[in-house]
Amino acid sequence: METFLVCTAVVALAEVGDKTQLLAMVLAARFNKPVPIVAGILAATIANHLLAALGGFYLASFFTGRTFQIAIALSFLTMAFWILIPDKMDDADAKPATHMGAFIATSIAFFLAEIGDKTQIATVALAAQFHNIFIVAAGTTTGMMIANIPAVLLAGTVLRRIPMRYIRICATVIFVSLGLWDLFKIFHG
């Protein structure tokens, strides 16, 4: 039980203000369908964190510290500029999404956004420390849900009134800041 609680707490705290929490809010504002979005986050997190717990420490041996850090920083910068590009179906042109559309879009986006994320890396480290893949994955998944369910529920009511253009600009600023901060730490830290 202690392993589960430690994993839950570590990831719930690490997720606050994280890019995937921001993604959860953007998806909630975009689709306005909290149940399939929460289900998509759950499905993506289970898959991602099980894979991280299973193979993360094996994959980590292939990456050198500095090269891996630079790749993560560059991925933040790439994501920042990708966010600025509006979807084909955006703002005024948006058509209501089906529950399956919101679920699939959330599952794919969340799974990809979690790759190399601090919560995924935490899952790898926790699995290596506690040597219990399923308890660690269950705890880290619970932590993700504790942090993201409120984000989805709040975004559905608050962010729906803010144009997607402003949400994209804010997200871009955050991702650029993260990327530049990581590069600064790598070369000057």
PDB file of C-alpha atoms in Angstrom:
ATOM      1  CA  MET A   1       0.000   0.000   0.000  1.00  0.00           C
ATOM      2  CA  GLU A   2       2.909   2.349   0.770  1.00  0.00           C
ATOM      3  CA  THR A   3       4.302   1.925  -2.767  1.00  0.00           C
ATOM      4  CA  PHE A   4       0.927   2.782  -4.280  1.00  0.00           C
ATOM      5  CA  LEU A   5       0.517   5.896  -2.099  1.00  0.00           C
ATOM      6  CA  VAL A   6       4.068   7.136  -2.754  1.00  0.00           C
ATOM      7  CA  CYS A   7       3.629   6.694  -6.516  1.00  0.00           C
ATOM      8  CA  THR A   8       0.246   8.426  -6.449  1.00  0.00           C
ATOM      9  CA  ALA A   9       1.549  11.409  -4.485  1.00  0.00           C
ATOM     10  CA  VAL A  10       4.732  11.836  -6.536  1.00  0.00           C
ATOM     11  CA  VAL A  11       2.916  11.863  -9.868  1.00  0.00           C
ATOM     12  CA  ALA A  12      -0.062  13.939  -8.707  1.00  0.00           C
ATOM     13  CA  LEU A  13       2.332  16.641  -7.519  1.00  0.00           C
ATOM     14  CA  ALA A  14       4.544  16.400 -10.608  1.00  0.00           C
ATOM     15  CA  GLU A  15       1.505  16.715 -12.897  1.00  0.00           C
ATOM     16  CA  VAL A  16       0.302  20.037 -11.457  1.00  0.00           C
ATOM     17  CA  GLY A  17       1.053  22.659 -14.093  1.00  0.00           C
ATOM     18  CA  ASP A  18       2.543  20.050 -16.425  1.00  0.00           C
ATOM     19  CA  LYS A  19       2.064  20.135 -20.206  1.00  0.00           C
ATOM     20  CA  THR A  20      -0.295  17.160 -20.103  1.00  0.00           C
ATOM     21  CA  GLN A  21      -2.495  18.916 -17.564  1.00  0.00           C
ATOM     22  CA  LEU A  22      -2.589  21.892 -19.926  1.00  0.00           C
ATOM     23  CA  LEU A  23      -3.421  19.476 -22.751  1.00  0.00           C
ATOM     24  CA  ALA A  24      -6.305  18.070 -20.682  1.00  0.00           C
ATOM     25  CA  MET A  25      -7.710  21.581 -20.299  1.00  0.00           C
ATOM     26  CA  VAL A  26      -7.322  22.362 -23.997  1.00  0.00           C
ATOM     27  CA  LEU A  27      -9.070  19.124 -24.974  1.00  0.00           C
ATOM     28  CA  ALA A  28     -11.887  19.804 -22.508  1.00  0.00           C
ATOM     29  CA  ALA A  29     -12.416  23.286 -23.922  1.00  0.00           C
ATOM     30  CA  ARG A  30     -12.227  21.975 -27.479  1.00  0.00           C
ATOM     31  CA  PHE A  31     -14.589  19.012 -27.214  1.00  0.00           C
ATOM     32  CA  ASN A  32     -16.776  19.913 -24.227  1.00  0.00           C
ATOM     33  CA  LYS A  33     -17.216  16.204 -23.452  1.00  0.00           C
ATOM     34  CA  PRO A  34     -15.678  15.502 -20.040  1.00  0.00           C
ATOM     35  CA  VAL A  35     -16.526  11.781 -19.763  1.00  0.00           C
ATOM     36  CA  PRO A  36     -14.798  10.616 -22.985  1.00  0.00           C
ATOM     37  CA  ILE A  37     -11.903  12.989 -22.307  1.00  0.00           C
ATOM     38  CA  VAL A  38     -11.364  11.572 -18.804  1.00  0.00           C
ATOM     39  CA  ALA A  39     -11.706   8.043 -20.231  1.00  0.00           C
ATOM     40  CA  GLY A  40      -9.157   8.889 -22.938  1.00  0.00           C
ATOM     41  CA  ILE A  41      -6.717  10.261 -20.358  1.00  0.00           C
ATOM     42  CA  LEU A  42      -7.169   7.103 -18.286  1.00  0.00           C
ATOM     43  CA  ALA A  43      -6.625   4.770 -21.253  1.00  0.00           C
ATOM     44  CA  ALA A  44      -3.571   6.676 -22.477  1.00  0.00           C
ATOM     45  CA  THR A  45      -2.056   6.899 -19.001  1.00  0.00           C
ATOM     46  CA  ILE A  46      -2.525   3.198 -18.281  1.00  0.00           C
ATOM     47  CA  ALA A  47      -0.873   2.256 -21.575  1.00  0.00           C
ATOM     48  CA  ASN A  48       1.920   4.796 -21.254  1.00  0.00           C
ATOM     49  CA  HIS A  49       2.750   4.139 -17.615  1.00  0.00           C
ATOM     50  CA  LEU A  50       2.636   0.359 -17.999  1.00  0.00           C
ATOM     51  CA  LEU A  51       5.084   0.647 -20.892  1.00  0.00           C
ATOM     52  CA  ALA A  52       7.237   3.044 -18.879  1.00  0.00           C
ATOM     53  CA  ALA A  53       7.285   0.705 -15.894  1.00  0.00           C
ATOM     54  CA  LEU A  54       7.993  -2.334 -18.068  1.00  0.00           C
ATOM     55  CA  GLY A  55      10.667  -1.042 -20.381  1.00  0.00           C
ATOM     56  CA  GLY A  56      11.650   2.416 -19.216  1.00  0.00           C
ATOM     57  CA  PHE A  57      14.802   1.554 -17.375  1.00  0.00           C
ATOM     58  CA  TYR A  58      15.984  -0.589 -20.332  1.00  0.00           C
ATOM     59  CA  LEU A  59      15.440   2.263 -22.761  1.00  0.00           C
ATOM     60  CA  ALA A  60      17.084   4.756 -20.410  1.00  0.00           C
ATOM     61  CA  SER A  61      20.358   2.861 -20.727  1.00  0.00           C
ATOM     62  CA  PHE A  62      20.490   3.794 -24.428  1.00  0.00           C
ATOM     63  CA  PHE A  63      20.351   7.533 -23.814  1.00  0.00           C
ATOM     64  CA  THR A  64      23.135   9.660 -22.438  1.00  0.00           C
ATOM     65  CA  GLY A  65      22.090  12.285 -19.939  1.00  0.00           C
ATOM     66  CA  ARG A  66      22.946  15.432 -21.931  1.00  0.00           C
ATOM     67  CA  THR A  67      21.722  14.138 -25.304  1.00  0.00           C
ATOM     68  CA  PHE A  68      18.432  13.025 -23.780  1.00  0.00           C
ATOM     69  CA  GLN A  69      17.969  16.385 -22.017  1.00  0.00           C
ATOM     70  CA  ILE A  70      18.602  18.294 -25.266  1.00  0.00           C
ATOM     71  CA  ALA A  71      16.100  16.078 -27.098  1.00  0.00           C
ATOM     72  CA  ILE A  72      13.451  16.803 -24.450  1.00  0.00           C
ATOM     73  CA  ALA A  73      14.134  20.559 -24.602  1.00  0.00           C
ATOM     74  CA  LEU A  74      13.858  20.535 -28.401  1.00  0.00           C
ATOM     75  CA  SER A  75      10.622  18.557 -28.175  1.00  0.00           C
ATOM     76  CA  PHE A  76       9.155  21.313 -25.967  1.00  0.00           C
ATOM     77  CA  LEU A  77      10.111  23.925 -28.573  1.00  0.00           C
ATOM     78  CA  THR A  78       8.697  21.814 -31.400  1.00  0.00           C
ATOM     79  CA  MET A  79       5.441  21.288 -29.514  1.00  0.00           C
ATOM     80  CA  ALA A  80       5.215  25.045 -28.856  1.00  0.00           C
ATOM     81  CA  PHE A  81       5.223  25.914 -32.527  1.00  0.00           C
ATOM     82  CA  TRP A  82       2.983  22.990 -33.468  1.00  0.00           C
ATOM     83  CA  ILE A  83       0.363  24.255 -31.007  1.00  0.00           C
ATOM     84  CA  LEU A  84       0.242  27.587 -32.877  1.00  0.00           C
ATOM     85  CA  ILE A  85      -1.015  25.843 -36.020  1.00  0.00           C
ATOM     86  CA  PRO A  86      -4.807  25.752 -35.843  1.00  0.00           C
ATOM     87  CA  ASP A  87      -6.577  22.494 -36.515  1.00  0.00           C
ATOM     88  CA  LYS A  88      -8.561  22.195 -39.734  1.00  0.00           C
ATOM     89  CA  MET A  89     -11.675  22.317 -37.576  1.00  0.00           C
ATOM     90  CA  ASP A  90     -11.136  25.175 -35.148  1.00  0.00           C
ATOM     91  CA  ASP A  91     -13.058  27.783 -33.153  1.00  0.00           C
ATOM     92  CA  ALA A  92     -16.030  29.002 -35.222  1.00  0.00           C
ATOM     93  CA  ASP A  93     -15.756  26.123 -37.693  1.00  0.00           C
ATOM     94  CA  ALA A  94     -15.864  23.524 -34.933  1.00  0.00           C
ATOM     95  CA  LYS A  95     -18.480  20.839 -35.289  1.00  0.00           C
ATOM     96  CA  PRO A  96     -19.633  18.854 -32.289  1.00  0.00           C
ATOM     97  CA  ALA A  97     -17.389  15.876 -31.650  1.00  0.00           C
ATOM     98  CA  THR A  98     -18.776  12.440 -31.004  1.00  0.00           C
ATOM     99  CA  HIS A  99     -17.900  10.729 -27.750  1.00  0.00           C
ATOM    100  CA  MET A 100     -15.653   8.325 -29.683  1.00  0.00           C
ATOM    101  CA  GLY A 101     -13.957  11.227 -31.496  1.00  0.00           C
ATOM    102  CA  ALA A 102     -13.176  12.987 -28.229  1.00  0.00           C
ATOM    103  CA  PHE A 103     -12.010   9.713 -26.648  1.00  0.00           C
ATOM    104  CA  ILE A 104      -9.729   8.772 -29.560  1.00  0.00           C
ATOM    105  CA  ALA A 105      -8.280  12.279 -29.942  1.00  0.00           C
ATOM    106  CA  THR A 106      -7.612  12.470 -26.197  1.00  0.00           C
ATOM    107  CA  SER A 107      -6.100   8.982 -26.008  1.00  0.00           C
ATOM    108  CA  ILE A 108      -3.679   9.600 -28.867  1.00  0.00           C
ATOM    109  CA  ALA A 109      -2.731  13.152 -27.883  1.00  0.00           C
ATOM    110  CA  PHE A 110      -2.267  12.271 -24.224  1.00  0.00           C
ATOM    111  CA  PHE A 111      -0.257   9.118 -24.940  1.00  0.00           C
ATOM    112  CA  LEU A 112       2.113  11.033 -27.228  1.00  0.00           C
ATOM    113  CA  ALA A 113       2.406  14.018 -24.881  1.00  0.00           C
ATOM    114  CA  GLU A 114       3.390  11.708 -22.013  1.00  0.00           C
ATOM    115  CA  ILE A 115       6.392  10.330 -23.919  1.00  0.00           C
ATOM    116  CA  GLY A 116       9.474  11.715 -22.205  1.00  0.00           C
ATOM    117  CA  ASP A 117       7.345  13.693 -19.754  1.00  0.00           C
ATOM    118  CA  LYS A 118       8.449  14.079 -16.142  1.00  0.00           C
ATOM    119  CA  THR A 119       5.617  11.856 -14.930  1.00  0.00           C
ATOM    120  CA  GLN A 120       6.653   9.115 -17.337  1.00  0.00           C
ATOM    121  CA  ILE A 121      10.261   9.430 -16.189  1.00  0.00           C
ATOM    122  CA  ALA A 122       9.056   9.351 -12.582  1.00  0.00           C
ATOM    123  CA  THR A 123       7.178   6.144 -13.374  1.00  0.00           C
ATOM    124  CA  VAL A 124      10.376   4.585 -14.723  1.00  0.00           C
ATOM    125  CA  ALA A 125      12.321   5.593 -11.608  1.00  0.00           C
ATOM    126  CA  LEU A 126       9.584   4.420  -9.239  1.00  0.00           C
ATOM    127  CA  ALA A 127       9.340   1.038 -10.992  1.00  0.00           C
ATOM    128  CA  ALA A 128      13.099   0.630 -10.741  1.00  0.00           C
ATOM    129  CA  GLN A 129      13.019   1.548  -7.047  1.00  0.00           C
ATOM    130  CA  PHE A 130      10.030  -0.504  -5.924  1.00  0.00           C
ATOM    131  CA  HIS A 131      10.343  -3.441  -8.358  1.00  0.00           C
ATOM    132  CA  ASN A 132       6.573  -3.743  -8.672  1.00  0.00           C
ATOM    133  CA  ILE A 133       5.425  -2.777 -12.146  1.00  0.00           C
ATOM    134  CA  PHE A 134       1.668  -3.093 -11.610  1.00  0.00           C
ATOM    135  CA  ILE A 135       1.454  -1.319  -8.244  1.00  0.00           C
ATOM    136  CA  VAL A 136       3.692   1.487  -9.554  1.00  0.00           C
ATOM    137  CA  ALA A 137       1.655   1.865 -12.768  1.00  0.00           C
ATOM    138  CA  ALA A 138      -1.596   1.833 -10.770  1.00  0.00           C
ATOM    139  CA  GLY A 139      -0.260   4.470  -8.370  1.00  0.00           C
ATOM    140  CA  THR A 140       1.139   6.749 -11.072  1.00  0.00           C
ATOM    141  CA  THR A 141      -2.055   6.429 -13.112  1.00  0.00           C
ATOM    142  CA  THR A 142      -4.106   7.345 -10.033  1.00  0.00           C
ATOM    143  CA  GLY A 143      -1.878  10.383  -9.498  1.00  0.00           C
ATOM    144  CA  MET A 144      -2.435  11.481 -13.099  1.00  0.00           C
ATOM    145  CA  MET A 145      -6.185  11.178 -12.703  1.00  0.00           C
ATOM    146  CA  ILE A 146      -6.186  13.109  -9.411  1.00  0.00           C
ATOM    147  CA  ALA A 147      -4.427  15.995 -11.171  1.00  0.00           C
ATOM    148  CA  ASN A 148      -6.280  15.872 -14.498  1.00  0.00           C
ATOM    149  CA  ILE A 149      -9.935  15.226 -13.653  1.00  0.00           C
ATOM    150  CA  PRO A 150     -10.318  18.639 -11.978  1.00  0.00           C
ATOM    151  CA  ALA A 151      -8.506  20.247 -14.924  1.00  0.00           C
ATOM    152  CA  VAL A 152     -10.985  18.697 -17.360  1.00  0.00           C
ATOM    153  CA  LEU A 153     -14.009  19.639 -15.269  1.00  0.00           C
ATOM    154  CA  LEU A 154     -12.868  23.236 -14.742  1.00  0.00           C
ATOM    155  CA  ALA A 155     -11.826  23.707 -18.354  1.00  0.00           C
ATOM    156  CA  GLY A 156     -15.222  22.577 -19.549  1.00  0.00           C
ATOM    157  CA  THR A 157     -16.873  25.504 -17.790  1.00  0.00           C
ATOM    158  CA  VAL A 158     -14.213  28.221 -17.675  1.00  0.00           C
ATOM    159  CA  LEU A 159     -12.049  27.785 -20.764  1.00  0.00           C
ATOM    160  CA  ARG A 160     -14.994  27.263 -23.094  1.00  0.00           C
ATOM    161  CA  ARG A 161     -15.525  31.038 -22.991  1.00  0.00           C
ATOM    162  CA  ILE A 162     -11.932  31.820 -24.040  1.00  0.00           C
ATOM    163  CA  PRO A 163     -11.153  31.622 -27.782  1.00  0.00           C
ATOM    164  CA  MET A 164      -8.855  28.722 -28.719  1.00  0.00           C
ATOM    165  CA  ARG A 165      -6.404  31.213 -30.243  1.00  0.00           C
ATOM    166  CA  TYR A 166      -5.630  32.602 -26.763  1.00  0.00           C
ATOM    167  CA  ILE A 167      -5.307  29.135 -25.282  1.00  0.00           C
ATOM    168  CA  ARG A 168      -2.852  28.193 -28.071  1.00  0.00           C
ATOM    169  CA  ILE A 169      -0.799  31.349 -27.463  1.00  0.00           C
ATOM    170  CA  CYS A 170      -0.601  30.691 -23.708  1.00  0.00           C
ATOM    171  CA  ALA A 171       0.334  27.056 -24.272  1.00  0.00           C
ATOM    172  CA  THR A 172       3.009  28.105 -26.776  1.00  0.00           C
ATOM    173  CA  VAL A 173       4.534  30.551 -24.298  1.00  0.00           C
ATOM    174  CA  ILE A 174       4.643  27.828 -21.637  1.00  0.00           C
ATOM    175  CA  PHE A 175       6.244  25.259 -23.968  1.00  0.00           C
ATOM    176  CA  VAL A 176       8.817  27.771 -25.290  1.00  0.00           C
ATOM    177  CA  SER A 177       9.664  28.744 -21.708  1.00  0.00           C
ATOM    178  CA  LEU A 178      10.109  25.097 -20.703  1.00  0.00           C
ATOM    179  CA  GLY A 179      12.293  24.364 -23.728  1.00  0.00           C
ATOM    180  CA  LEU A 180      14.477  27.434 -23.273  1.00  0.00           C
ATOM    181  CA  TRP A 181      14.759  26.823 -19.521  1.00  0.00           C
ATOM    182  CA  ASP A 182      15.856  23.227 -20.135  1.00  0.00           C
ATOM    183  CA  LEU A 183      18.452  24.362 -22.693  1.00  0.00           C
ATOM    184  CA  PHE A 184      19.703  27.023 -20.277  1.00  0.00           C
ATOM    185  CA  LYS A 185      20.083  24.432 -17.494  1.00  0.00           C
ATOM    186  CA  ILE A 186      21.918  22.063 -19.845  1.00  0.00           C
ATOM    187  CA  PHE A 187      24.456  24.583 -21.058  1.00  0.00           C
ATOM    188  CA  HIS A 188      24.780  26.814 -17.974  1.00  0.00           C
ATOM    189  CA  GLY A 189      23.711  24.634 -15.065  1.00  0.00           C
TER     190      GLY A 189
END
